[in-house]
Tab-separated table of C-alpha atoms in Angstrom:
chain	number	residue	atom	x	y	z
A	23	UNK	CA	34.681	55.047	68.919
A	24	UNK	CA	32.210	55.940	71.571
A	25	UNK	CA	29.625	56.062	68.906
A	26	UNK	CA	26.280	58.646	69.453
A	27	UNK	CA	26.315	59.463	72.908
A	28	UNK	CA	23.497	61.457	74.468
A	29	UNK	CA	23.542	63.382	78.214
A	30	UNK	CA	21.481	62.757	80.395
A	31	UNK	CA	19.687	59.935	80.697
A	32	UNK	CA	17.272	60.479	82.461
A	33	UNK	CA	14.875	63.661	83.421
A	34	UNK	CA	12.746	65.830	85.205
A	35	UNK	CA	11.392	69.031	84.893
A	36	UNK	CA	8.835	71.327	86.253
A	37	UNK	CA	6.698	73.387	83.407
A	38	UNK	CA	8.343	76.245	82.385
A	39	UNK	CA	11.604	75.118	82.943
A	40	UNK	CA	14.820	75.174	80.193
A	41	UNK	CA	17.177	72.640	79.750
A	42	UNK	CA	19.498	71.322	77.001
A	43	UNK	CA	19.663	67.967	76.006
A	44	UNK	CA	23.072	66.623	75.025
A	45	UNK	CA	24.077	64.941	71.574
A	46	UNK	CA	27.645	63.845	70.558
A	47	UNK	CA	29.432	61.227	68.032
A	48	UNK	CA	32.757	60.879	67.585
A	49	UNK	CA	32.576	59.179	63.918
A	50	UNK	CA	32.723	62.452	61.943
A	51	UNK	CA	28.897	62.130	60.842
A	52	UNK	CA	27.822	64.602	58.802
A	53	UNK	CA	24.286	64.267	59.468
A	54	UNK	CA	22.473	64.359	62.833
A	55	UNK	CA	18.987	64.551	63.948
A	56	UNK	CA	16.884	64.235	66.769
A	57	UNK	CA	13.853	62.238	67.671
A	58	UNK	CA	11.211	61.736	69.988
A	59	UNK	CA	9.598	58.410	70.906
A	60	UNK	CA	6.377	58.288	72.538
A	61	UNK	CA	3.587	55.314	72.845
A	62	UNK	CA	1.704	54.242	69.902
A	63	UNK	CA	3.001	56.623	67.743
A	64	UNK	CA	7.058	55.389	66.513
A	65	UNK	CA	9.173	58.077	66.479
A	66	UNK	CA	8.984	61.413	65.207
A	67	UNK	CA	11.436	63.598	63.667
A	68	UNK	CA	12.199	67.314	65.596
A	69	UNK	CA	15.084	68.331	63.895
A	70	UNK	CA	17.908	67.692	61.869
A	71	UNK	CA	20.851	68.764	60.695
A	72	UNK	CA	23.232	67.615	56.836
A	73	UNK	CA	26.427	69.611	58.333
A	74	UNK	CA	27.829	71.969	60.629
A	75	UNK	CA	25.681	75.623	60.703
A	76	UNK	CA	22.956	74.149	58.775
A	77	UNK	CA	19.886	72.753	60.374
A	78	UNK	CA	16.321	72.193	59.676
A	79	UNK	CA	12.770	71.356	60.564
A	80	UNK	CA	11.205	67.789	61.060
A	81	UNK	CA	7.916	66.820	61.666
A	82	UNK	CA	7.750	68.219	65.183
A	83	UNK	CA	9.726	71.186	65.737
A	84	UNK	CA	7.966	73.504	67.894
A	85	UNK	CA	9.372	73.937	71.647
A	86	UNK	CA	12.492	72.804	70.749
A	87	UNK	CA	15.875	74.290	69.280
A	88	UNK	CA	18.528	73.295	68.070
A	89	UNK	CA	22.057	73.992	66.879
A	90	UNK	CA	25.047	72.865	65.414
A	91	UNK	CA	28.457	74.654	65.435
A	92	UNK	CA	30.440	71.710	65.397
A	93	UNK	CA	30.627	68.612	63.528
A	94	UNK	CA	30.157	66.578	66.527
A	95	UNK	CA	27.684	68.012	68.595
A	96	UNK	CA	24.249	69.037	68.268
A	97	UNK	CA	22.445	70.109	71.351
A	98	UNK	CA	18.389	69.887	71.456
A	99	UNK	CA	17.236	72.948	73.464
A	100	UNK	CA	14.108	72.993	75.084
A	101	UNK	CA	13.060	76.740	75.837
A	102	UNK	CA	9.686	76.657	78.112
A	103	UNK	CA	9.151	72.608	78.952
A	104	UNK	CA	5.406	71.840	78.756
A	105	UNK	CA	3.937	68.335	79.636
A	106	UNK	CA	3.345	67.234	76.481
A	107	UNK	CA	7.050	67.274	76.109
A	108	UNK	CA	7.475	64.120	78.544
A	109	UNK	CA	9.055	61.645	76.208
A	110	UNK	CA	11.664	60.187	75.432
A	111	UNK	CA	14.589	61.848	73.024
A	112	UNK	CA	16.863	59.768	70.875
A	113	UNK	CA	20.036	61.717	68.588
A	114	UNK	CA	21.015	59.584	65.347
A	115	UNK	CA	23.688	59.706	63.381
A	116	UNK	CA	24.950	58.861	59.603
A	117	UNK	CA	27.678	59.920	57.350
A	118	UNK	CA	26.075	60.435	54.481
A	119	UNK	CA	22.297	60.280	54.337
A	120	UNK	CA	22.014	58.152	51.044
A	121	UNK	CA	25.226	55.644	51.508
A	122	UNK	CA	24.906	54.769	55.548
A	123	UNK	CA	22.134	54.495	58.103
A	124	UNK	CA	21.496	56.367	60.725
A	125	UNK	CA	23.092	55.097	64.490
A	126	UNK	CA	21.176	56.019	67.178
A	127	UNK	CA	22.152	56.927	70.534
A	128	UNK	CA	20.999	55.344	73.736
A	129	UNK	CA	18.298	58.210	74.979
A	130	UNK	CA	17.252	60.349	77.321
A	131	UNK	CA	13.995	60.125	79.378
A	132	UNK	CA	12.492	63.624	80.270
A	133	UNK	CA	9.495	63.908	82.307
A	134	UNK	CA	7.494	67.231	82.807
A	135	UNK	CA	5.746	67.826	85.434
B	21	UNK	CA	3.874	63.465	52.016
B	22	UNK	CA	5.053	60.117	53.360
B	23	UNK	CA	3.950	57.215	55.731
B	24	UNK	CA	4.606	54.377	57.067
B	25	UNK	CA	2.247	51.903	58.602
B	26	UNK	CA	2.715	48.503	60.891
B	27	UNK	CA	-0.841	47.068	60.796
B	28	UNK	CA	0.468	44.921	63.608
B	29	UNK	CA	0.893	46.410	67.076
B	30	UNK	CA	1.299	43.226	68.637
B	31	UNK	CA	2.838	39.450	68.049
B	32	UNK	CA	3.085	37.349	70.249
B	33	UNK	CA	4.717	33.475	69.034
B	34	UNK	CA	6.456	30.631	70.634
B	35	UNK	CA	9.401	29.990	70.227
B	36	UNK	CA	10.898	28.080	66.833
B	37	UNK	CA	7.523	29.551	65.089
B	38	UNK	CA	8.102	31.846	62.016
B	39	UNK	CA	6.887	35.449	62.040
B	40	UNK	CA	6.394	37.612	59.689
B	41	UNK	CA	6.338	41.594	60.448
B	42	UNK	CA	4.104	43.921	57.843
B	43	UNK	CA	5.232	47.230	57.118
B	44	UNK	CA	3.648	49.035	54.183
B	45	UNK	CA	4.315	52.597	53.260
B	46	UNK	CA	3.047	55.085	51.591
B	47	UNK	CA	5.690	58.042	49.782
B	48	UNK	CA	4.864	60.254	45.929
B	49	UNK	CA	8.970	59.505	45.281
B	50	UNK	CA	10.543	57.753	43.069
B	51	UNK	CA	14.081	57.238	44.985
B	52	UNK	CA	13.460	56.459	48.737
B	53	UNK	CA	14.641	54.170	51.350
B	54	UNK	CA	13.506	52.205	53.319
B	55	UNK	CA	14.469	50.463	57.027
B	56	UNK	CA	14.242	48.120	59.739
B	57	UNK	CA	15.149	48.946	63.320
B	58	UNK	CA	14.757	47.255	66.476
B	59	UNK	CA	14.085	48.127	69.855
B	60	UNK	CA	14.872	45.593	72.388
B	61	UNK	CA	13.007	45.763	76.109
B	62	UNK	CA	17.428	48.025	77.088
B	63	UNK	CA	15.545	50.706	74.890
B	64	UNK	CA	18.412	51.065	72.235
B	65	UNK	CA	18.017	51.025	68.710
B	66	UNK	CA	19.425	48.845	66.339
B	67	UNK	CA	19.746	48.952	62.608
B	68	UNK	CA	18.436	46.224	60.798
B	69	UNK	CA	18.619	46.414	57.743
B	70	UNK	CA	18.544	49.073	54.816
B	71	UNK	CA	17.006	49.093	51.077
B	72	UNK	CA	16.668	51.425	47.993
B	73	UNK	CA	13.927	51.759	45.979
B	74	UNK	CA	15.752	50.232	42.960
B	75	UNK	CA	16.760	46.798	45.063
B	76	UNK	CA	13.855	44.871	45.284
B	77	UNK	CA	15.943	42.152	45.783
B	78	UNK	CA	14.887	39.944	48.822
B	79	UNK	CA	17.448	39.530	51.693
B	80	UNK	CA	18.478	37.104	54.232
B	81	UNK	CA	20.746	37.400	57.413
B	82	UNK	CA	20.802	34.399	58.726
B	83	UNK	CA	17.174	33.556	60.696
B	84	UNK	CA	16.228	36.765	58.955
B	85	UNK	CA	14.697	38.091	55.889
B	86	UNK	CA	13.051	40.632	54.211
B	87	UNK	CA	10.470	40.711	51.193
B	88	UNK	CA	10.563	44.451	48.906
B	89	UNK	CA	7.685	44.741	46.999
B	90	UNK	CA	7.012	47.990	45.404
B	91	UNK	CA	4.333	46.573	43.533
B	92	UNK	CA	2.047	46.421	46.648
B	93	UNK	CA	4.071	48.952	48.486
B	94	UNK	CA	5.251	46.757	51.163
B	95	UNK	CA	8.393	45.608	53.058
B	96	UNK	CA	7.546	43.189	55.048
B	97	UNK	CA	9.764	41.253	57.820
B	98	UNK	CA	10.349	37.526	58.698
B	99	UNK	CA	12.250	35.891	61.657
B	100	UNK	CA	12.376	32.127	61.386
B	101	UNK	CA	13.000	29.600	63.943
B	102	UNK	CA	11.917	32.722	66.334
B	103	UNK	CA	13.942	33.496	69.581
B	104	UNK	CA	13.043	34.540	72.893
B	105	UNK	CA	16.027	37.039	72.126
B	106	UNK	CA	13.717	38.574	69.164
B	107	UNK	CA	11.647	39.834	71.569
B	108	UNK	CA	11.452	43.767	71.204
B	109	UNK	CA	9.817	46.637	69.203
B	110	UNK	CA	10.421	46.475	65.597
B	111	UNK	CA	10.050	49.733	63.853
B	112	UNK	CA	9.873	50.064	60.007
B	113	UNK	CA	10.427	53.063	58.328
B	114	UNK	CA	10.741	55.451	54.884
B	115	UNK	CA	13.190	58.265	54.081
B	116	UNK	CA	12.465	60.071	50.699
B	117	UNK	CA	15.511	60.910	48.741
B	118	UNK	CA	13.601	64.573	47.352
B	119	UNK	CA	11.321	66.901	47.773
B	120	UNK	CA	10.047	68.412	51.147
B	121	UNK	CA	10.455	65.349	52.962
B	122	UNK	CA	14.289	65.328	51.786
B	123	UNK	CA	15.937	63.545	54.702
B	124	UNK	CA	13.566	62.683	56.912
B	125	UNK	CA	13.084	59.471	58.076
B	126	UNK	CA	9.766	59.017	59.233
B	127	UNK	CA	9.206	55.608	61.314
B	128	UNK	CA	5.783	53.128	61.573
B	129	UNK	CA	4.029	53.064	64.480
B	130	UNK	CA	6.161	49.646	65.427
B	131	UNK	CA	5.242	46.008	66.252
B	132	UNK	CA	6.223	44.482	69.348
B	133	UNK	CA	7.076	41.141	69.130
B	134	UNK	CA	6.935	38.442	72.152
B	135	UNK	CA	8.501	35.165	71.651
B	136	UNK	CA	7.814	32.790	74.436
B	137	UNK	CA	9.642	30.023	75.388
């Protein structure tokens, strides 16, 4: 198993700008969710998802979409990049959110200019 | 609403000392978990450790161990006989098994830890 992979790894936009960030895992994980890491403050949730076509609101959601059509992917969109969006993005992983933890991927540094 | 908090935002030890990381949390549920993860300098992160609410059994992993206490809401985090391989970011953190926070794992602050040799 590859495990949680995440595309890329590294970065940078100009304000204004749309990309996708990548999330995939191979280990049939029900539940997925994305992240953001920045200094001082852990990291916080964005969104999340228990199963394919359902997803939901973390702690940090705005700027940011998401989807998730298939099992193994879930994409983090972001529509309009803004500064305060430089940061780095970790996806994570779990089959079932009581009997496993979650595996995170390896993350992707964006930068905003 | 739920929180975690690492009092500690830095450590800093020698090597073959014992350290001990803090991690208290705050959550209104009854069912919860609760985790360890660290992040060394690569940037991955790696599971620790995992506990329920109804375990408040200690546990040990070889050099390390881990004190549950719901009592003083705490689960705190010991590496003996440090190494200069324990050096990293270790993140503690609560996810609520109901409610609006149904979920959501929502991480301390973190402690970094420097062992020196």
């Amino acid at each position: 198993n590859a495990g949680v992979t995440q595309t890329p790894k590294f970065q940078v936009l100009k304000t204004g700008q749309s990309m996708t960030l990548q999330c995939a895992q191979d280990m049939n994980h029900e539940y997925m969710s994305w992240y953001r890491q920045d200094p001082g403050m852990g990291l916080r949730l964005i969104h999340y998802s228990v199963g394919a076509g359902i997803t939901d609101q973390g702690e940090v959601p705005n700027g940011y979409n998401v989807s998730r059509s298939t099992t193994e992917d879930f994409p983090l969109r972001l529509l309009s990049a803004a500064p305060s969006q430089t940061s780095v993005y970790f996806c994570a992983s779990s089959y079932s959110l009581w009997q496993s933890p979650q595996y995170f991927g390896p993350g992707t540094r964006l930068t905003v200019l | 609403a739920q929180k975690v908090t690492q009092a500690q935002t830095e450590i800093s030890v020698v090597e073959k000392e014992d350290v001990t990381l803090d991690c208290v949390y705050e959550t209104r549920d009854t069912t919860y978990y609760l985790f360890w993860y660290k992040q060394p300098p690569s940037g991955e992160l790696v599971f620790l450790i995992r506990r329920n609410s109804f375990d408040e059994q200690n546990e040990i992993s070889g050099r390390y161990s881990w004190n549950f206490q719901k009592s003083t809401s705490s689960f705190n985090f010991t590496i003996t006989a440090s190494q200069v391989v324990d050096s990293a970011v270790y993140f503690c953190a609560l996810m609520n098994a109901g409610g609006t926070s149904y979920g959501k794992l929502t991480f301390g602050q973190g402690t970094i830890l420097t062992v020196h040799p």
